[in-house]
Amino acid sequence: MACTTGRPITEFASYLKRELTTHTRRVQNIYKRICRNEESWLLERHEIRYRLTIIRAEFEKHRHVKDMRLARSLLDEGERYLFKNIHPSPRYFTFSPGGVCFERYADYPDWHLDHWHPLEKARYPYYFAKREQRKKEYIEMWEKGNPGKALEDLKAATH
């Protein structure tokens, strides 16, 4: 049973919002995907540039098509071309999803260092001595009633 509140459903479920993709945007998308696919197949930079020039010329040839049925069929043809020629192991940018460095480095919170074993801390005596000193200063400032200043000073001291 649905609850009627008088407000649109998209107000409650903003993740359901979908925008229509224009034909121009779809053409741009397929062009970029075809170009990236060609880059995955070829190794030499001059070969890649030559192939991308040919692809660009093909897209430019049909740039001013006004008949939407023909434009749609050309778009479908591009999708079929990409589907048939898709690279089995495409290249990804290093830090993009699928790349070798994607989400590689985790940022650990500062309190994580408090749980280190004393033998681990002994490997970095100067760092942990200074860290303990800064923690004491931070606690003193906190107790004085100026936590914002303490946090600013702590950040300035660590960077």
PDB file of C-alpha atoms in Angstrom:
ATOM      1  CA  MET A   1       0.000   0.000   0.000  1.00  0.00           C
ATOM      2  CA  ALA A   2       1.440   3.336  -1.040  1.00  0.00           C
ATOM      3  CA  CYS A   3       1.626   6.303   1.293  1.00  0.00           C
ATOM      4  CA  THR A   4       0.532   9.583  -0.261  1.00  0.00           C
ATOM      5  CA  THR A   5       2.262  12.649   1.170  1.00  0.00           C
ATOM      6  CA  GLY A   6       1.617  15.096  -1.630  1.00  0.00           C
ATOM      7  CA  ARG A   7       5.331  15.339  -2.408  1.00  0.00           C
ATOM      8  CA  PRO A   8       6.973  13.796  -5.482  1.00  0.00           C
ATOM      9  CA  ILE A   9       8.653  10.407  -5.066  1.00  0.00           C
ATOM     10  CA  THR A  10      11.971  11.843  -6.330  1.00  0.00           C
ATOM     11  CA  GLU A  11      12.175  13.915  -3.165  1.00  0.00           C
ATOM     12  CA  PHE A  12      12.407  10.724  -1.128  1.00  0.00           C
ATOM     13  CA  ALA A  13      14.376   8.594  -3.563  1.00  0.00           C
ATOM     14  CA  SER A  14      16.815  10.953  -5.214  1.00  0.00           C
ATOM     15  CA  TYR A  15      18.889   7.993  -6.359  1.00  0.00           C
ATOM     16  CA  LEU A  16      16.048   7.109  -8.750  1.00  0.00           C
ATOM     17  CA  LYS A  17      16.419  10.352 -10.685  1.00  0.00           C
ATOM     18  CA  ARG A  18      17.391   9.687 -14.265  1.00  0.00           C
ATOM     19  CA  GLU A  19      18.088  12.218 -16.956  1.00  0.00           C
ATOM     20  CA  LEU A  20      17.458  11.563 -20.602  1.00  0.00           C
ATOM     21  CA  THR A  21      20.565  11.222 -22.698  1.00  0.00           C
ATOM     22  CA  THR A  22      20.455  13.311 -25.849  1.00  0.00           C
ATOM     23  CA  HIS A  23      21.423  11.910 -29.219  1.00  0.00           C
ATOM     24  CA  THR A  24      24.444  14.223 -29.353  1.00  0.00           C
ATOM     25  CA  ARG A  25      25.658  12.967 -25.997  1.00  0.00           C
ATOM     26  CA  ARG A  26      25.210   9.349 -27.092  1.00  0.00           C
ATOM     27  CA  VAL A  27      27.236  10.010 -30.256  1.00  0.00           C
ATOM     28  CA  GLN A  28      29.993  11.638 -28.208  1.00  0.00           C
ATOM     29  CA  ASN A  29      29.961   8.673 -25.841  1.00  0.00           C
ATOM     30  CA  ILE A  30      30.238   6.056 -28.592  1.00  0.00           C
ATOM     31  CA  TYR A  31      33.010   8.075 -30.282  1.00  0.00           C
ATOM     32  CA  LYS A  32      35.051   8.168 -27.092  1.00  0.00           C
ATOM     33  CA  ARG A  33      34.487   4.470 -26.360  1.00  0.00           C
ATOM     34  CA  ILE A  34      35.551   3.517 -29.908  1.00  0.00           C
ATOM     35  CA  CYS A  35      38.669   5.693 -29.583  1.00  0.00           C
ATOM     36  CA  ARG A  36      39.620   4.164 -26.236  1.00  0.00           C
ATOM     37  CA  ASN A  37      39.038   0.689 -27.665  1.00  0.00           C
ATOM     38  CA  GLU A  38      41.353   1.426 -30.594  1.00  0.00           C
ATOM     39  CA  GLU A  39      44.012   2.655 -28.176  1.00  0.00           C
ATOM     40  CA  SER A  40      43.802  -0.701 -26.425  1.00  0.00           C
ATOM     41  CA  TRP A  41      44.428  -2.609 -29.660  1.00  0.00           C
ATOM     42  CA  LEU A  42      47.374  -0.569 -30.942  1.00  0.00           C
ATOM     43  CA  LEU A  43      50.792  -0.064 -29.385  1.00  0.00           C
ATOM     44  CA  GLU A  44      52.587   2.633 -31.366  1.00  0.00           C
ATOM     45  CA  ARG A  45      51.488   6.226 -30.859  1.00  0.00           C
ATOM     46  CA  HIS A  46      51.604   7.107 -34.554  1.00  0.00           C
ATOM     47  CA  GLU A  47      49.388   4.096 -35.372  1.00  0.00           C
ATOM     48  CA  ILE A  48      46.899   5.178 -32.723  1.00  0.00           C
ATOM     49  CA  ARG A  49      46.775   8.756 -34.051  1.00  0.00           C
ATOM     50  CA  TYR A  50      46.299   7.527 -37.631  1.00  0.00           C
ATOM     51  CA  ARG A  51      43.462   5.198 -36.636  1.00  0.00           C
ATOM     52  CA  LEU A  52      41.773   7.898 -34.533  1.00  0.00           C
ATOM     53  CA  THR A  53      41.966  10.288 -37.492  1.00  0.00           C
ATOM     54  CA  ILE A  54      40.158   7.740 -39.656  1.00  0.00           C
ATOM     55  CA  ILE A  55      37.485   7.252 -36.989  1.00  0.00           C
ATOM     56  CA  ARG A  56      37.052  11.011 -36.636  1.00  0.00           C
ATOM     57  CA  ALA A  57      36.648  11.373 -40.403  1.00  0.00           C
ATOM     58  CA  GLU A  58      33.939   8.695 -40.361  1.00  0.00           C
ATOM     59  CA  PHE A  59      32.050  10.549 -37.639  1.00  0.00           C
ATOM     60  CA  GLU A  60      32.521  13.905 -39.402  1.00  0.00           C
ATOM     61  CA  LYS A  61      31.121  12.438 -42.637  1.00  0.00           C
ATOM     62  CA  HIS A  62      27.774  11.906 -40.903  1.00  0.00           C
ATOM     63  CA  ARG A  63      27.868  15.033 -38.749  1.00  0.00           C
ATOM     64  CA  HIS A  64      25.103  16.968 -40.473  1.00  0.00           C
ATOM     65  CA  VAL A  65      22.549  14.158 -40.796  1.00  0.00           C
ATOM     66  CA  LYS A  66      19.138  15.642 -39.912  1.00  0.00           C
ATOM     67  CA  ASP A  67      16.999  12.513 -40.370  1.00  0.00           C
ATOM     68  CA  MET A  68      16.763  11.010 -36.875  1.00  0.00           C
ATOM     69  CA  ARG A  69      15.959   7.539 -38.206  1.00  0.00           C
ATOM     70  CA  LEU A  70      19.173   7.524 -40.209  1.00  0.00           C
ATOM     71  CA  ALA A  71      21.093   9.046 -37.289  1.00  0.00           C
ATOM     72  CA  ARG A  72      19.729   6.362 -34.982  1.00  0.00           C
ATOM     73  CA  SER A  73      20.705   3.589 -37.408  1.00  0.00           C
ATOM     74  CA  LEU A  74      24.231   5.049 -37.672  1.00  0.00           C
ATOM     75  CA  LEU A  75      24.462   5.103 -33.894  1.00  0.00           C
ATOM     76  CA  ASP A  76      23.311   1.476 -33.713  1.00  0.00           C
ATOM     77  CA  GLU A  77      25.887   0.597 -36.369  1.00  0.00           C
ATOM     78  CA  GLY A  78      28.590   2.195 -34.209  1.00  0.00           C
ATOM     79  CA  GLU A  79      27.401   0.203 -31.195  1.00  0.00           C
ATOM     80  CA  ARG A  80      27.544  -3.028 -33.223  1.00  0.00           C
ATOM     81  CA  TYR A  81      31.044  -2.156 -34.475  1.00  0.00           C
ATOM     82  CA  LEU A  82      32.226  -1.582 -30.918  1.00  0.00           C
ATOM     83  CA  PHE A  83      30.569  -4.771 -29.694  1.00  0.00           C
ATOM     84  CA  LYS A  84      32.250  -6.863 -32.406  1.00  0.00           C
ATOM     85  CA  ASN A  85      35.683  -5.262 -31.975  1.00  0.00           C
ATOM     86  CA  ILE A  86      35.832  -4.821 -28.208  1.00  0.00           C
ATOM     87  CA  HIS A  87      39.265  -5.507 -26.724  1.00  0.00           C
ATOM     88  CA  PRO A  88      39.325  -8.508 -24.336  1.00  0.00           C
ATOM     89  CA  SER A  89      41.649  -6.721 -21.909  1.00  0.00           C
ATOM     90  CA  PRO A  90      41.237  -2.965 -22.357  1.00  0.00           C
ATOM     91  CA  ARG A  91      43.702  -0.427 -21.040  1.00  0.00           C
ATOM     92  CA  TYR A  92      42.634   1.651 -18.082  1.00  0.00           C
ATOM     93  CA  PHE A  93      44.116   4.837 -16.725  1.00  0.00           C
ATOM     94  CA  THR A  94      46.287   4.160 -13.702  1.00  0.00           C
ATOM     95  CA  PHE A  95      44.065   5.694 -11.027  1.00  0.00           C
ATOM     96  CA  SER A  96      40.716   4.993 -12.734  1.00  0.00           C
ATOM     97  CA  PRO A  97      38.452   2.103 -11.693  1.00  0.00           C
ATOM     98  CA  GLY A  98      40.114  -1.003 -13.077  1.00  0.00           C
ATOM     99  CA  GLY A  99      43.551   0.656 -13.157  1.00  0.00           C
ATOM    100  CA  VAL A 100      46.514  -0.771 -11.280  1.00  0.00           C
ATOM    101  CA  CYS A 101      46.584   2.021  -8.664  1.00  0.00           C
ATOM    102  CA  PHE A 102      42.835   2.433  -8.127  1.00  0.00           C
ATOM    103  CA  GLU A 103      42.157   2.736  -4.377  1.00  0.00           C
ATOM    104  CA  ARG A 104      45.620   1.400  -3.673  1.00  0.00           C
ATOM    105  CA  TYR A 105      46.541   3.675  -0.802  1.00  0.00           C
ATOM    106  CA  ALA A 106      44.352   3.842   2.264  1.00  0.00           C
ATOM    107  CA  ASP A 107      44.335   6.843   4.587  1.00  0.00           C
ATOM    108  CA  TYR A 108      44.522   5.526   8.111  1.00  0.00           C
ATOM    109  CA  PRO A 109      43.260   7.737  10.940  1.00  0.00           C
ATOM    110  CA  ASP A 110      45.753   9.052  13.471  1.00  0.00           C
ATOM    111  CA  TRP A 111      44.388   6.957  16.347  1.00  0.00           C
ATOM    112  CA  HIS A 112      45.477   3.865  14.427  1.00  0.00           C
ATOM    113  CA  LEU A 113      49.068   4.573  15.566  1.00  0.00           C
ATOM    114  CA  ASP A 114      47.993   4.295  19.201  1.00  0.00           C
ATOM    115  CA  HIS A 115      47.402   0.578  18.668  1.00  0.00           C
ATOM    116  CA  TRP A 116      50.870  -0.179  17.384  1.00  0.00           C
ATOM    117  CA  HIS A 117      52.902  -2.650  19.403  1.00  0.00           C
ATOM    118  CA  PRO A 118      55.773  -1.069  21.397  1.00  0.00           C
ATOM    119  CA  LEU A 119      58.310  -2.952  19.276  1.00  0.00           C
ATOM    120  CA  GLU A 120      56.806  -1.368  16.153  1.00  0.00           C
ATOM    121  CA  LYS A 121      56.936   2.068  17.765  1.00  0.00           C
ATOM    122  CA  ALA A 122      60.578   1.487  18.741  1.00  0.00           C
ATOM    123  CA  ARG A 123      61.528   1.539  15.061  1.00  0.00           C
ATOM    124  CA  TYR A 124      60.504   5.237  14.863  1.00  0.00           C
ATOM    125  CA  PRO A 125      61.520   6.738  18.213  1.00  0.00           C
ATOM    126  CA  TYR A 126      61.782  10.391  17.141  1.00  0.00           C
ATOM    127  CA  TYR A 127      58.421  10.397  15.395  1.00  0.00           C
ATOM    128  CA  PHE A 128      56.549   8.828  18.310  1.00  0.00           C
ATOM    129  CA  ALA A 129      58.287  11.069  20.877  1.00  0.00           C
ATOM    130  CA  LYS A 130      57.174  14.160  18.954  1.00  0.00           C
ATOM    131  CA  ARG A 131      53.714  12.648  18.471  1.00  0.00           C
ATOM    132  CA  GLU A 132      53.286  12.063  22.201  1.00  0.00           C
ATOM    133  CA  GLN A 133      54.398  15.642  22.885  1.00  0.00           C
ATOM    134  CA  ARG A 134      51.824  16.991  20.406  1.00  0.00           C
ATOM    135  CA  LYS A 135      49.099  14.827  21.910  1.00  0.00           C
ATOM    136  CA  LYS A 136      49.832  16.261  25.364  1.00  0.00           C
ATOM    137  CA  GLU A 137      49.737  19.815  23.991  1.00  0.00           C
ATOM    138  CA  TYR A 138      46.465  19.089  22.251  1.00  0.00           C
ATOM    139  CA  ILE A 139      44.900  17.696  25.449  1.00  0.00           C
ATOM    140  CA  GLU A 140      46.082  20.749  27.411  1.00  0.00           C
ATOM    141  CA  MET A 141      44.537  23.130  24.885  1.00  0.00           C
ATOM    142  CA  TRP A 142      41.351  21.077  24.891  1.00  0.00           C
ATOM    143  CA  GLU A 143      41.096  21.314  28.662  1.00  0.00           C
ATOM    144  CA  LYS A 144      41.628  25.095  28.485  1.00  0.00           C
ATOM    145  CA  GLY A 145      38.501  25.248  26.365  1.00  0.00           C
ATOM    146  CA  ASN A 146      39.813  26.030  22.918  1.00  0.00           C
ATOM    147  CA  PRO A 147      39.445  22.772  20.941  1.00  0.00           C
ATOM    148  CA  GLY A 148      39.262  24.518  17.552  1.00  0.00           C
ATOM    149  CA  LYS A 149      42.595  26.248  18.124  1.00  0.00           C
ATOM    150  CA  ALA A 150      44.078  22.989  19.342  1.00  0.00           C
ATOM    151  CA  LEU A 151      42.990  21.184  16.206  1.00  0.00           C
ATOM    152  CA  GLU A 152      44.372  23.967  13.973  1.00  0.00           C
ATOM    153  CA  ASP A 153      47.694  23.898  15.795  1.00  0.00           C
ATOM    154  CA  LEU A 154      47.864  20.131  15.559  1.00  0.00           C
ATOM    155  CA  LYS A 155      47.226  20.210  11.810  1.00  0.00           C
ATOM    156  CA  ALA A 156      49.789  22.983  11.308  1.00  0.00           C
ATOM    157  CA  ALA A 157      52.382  21.053  13.291  1.00  0.00           C
ATOM    158  CA  THR A 158      51.893  17.830  11.346  1.00  0.00           C
ATOM    159  CA  HIS A 159      52.030  19.430   7.890  1.00  0.00           C
TER     160      HIS A 159
END
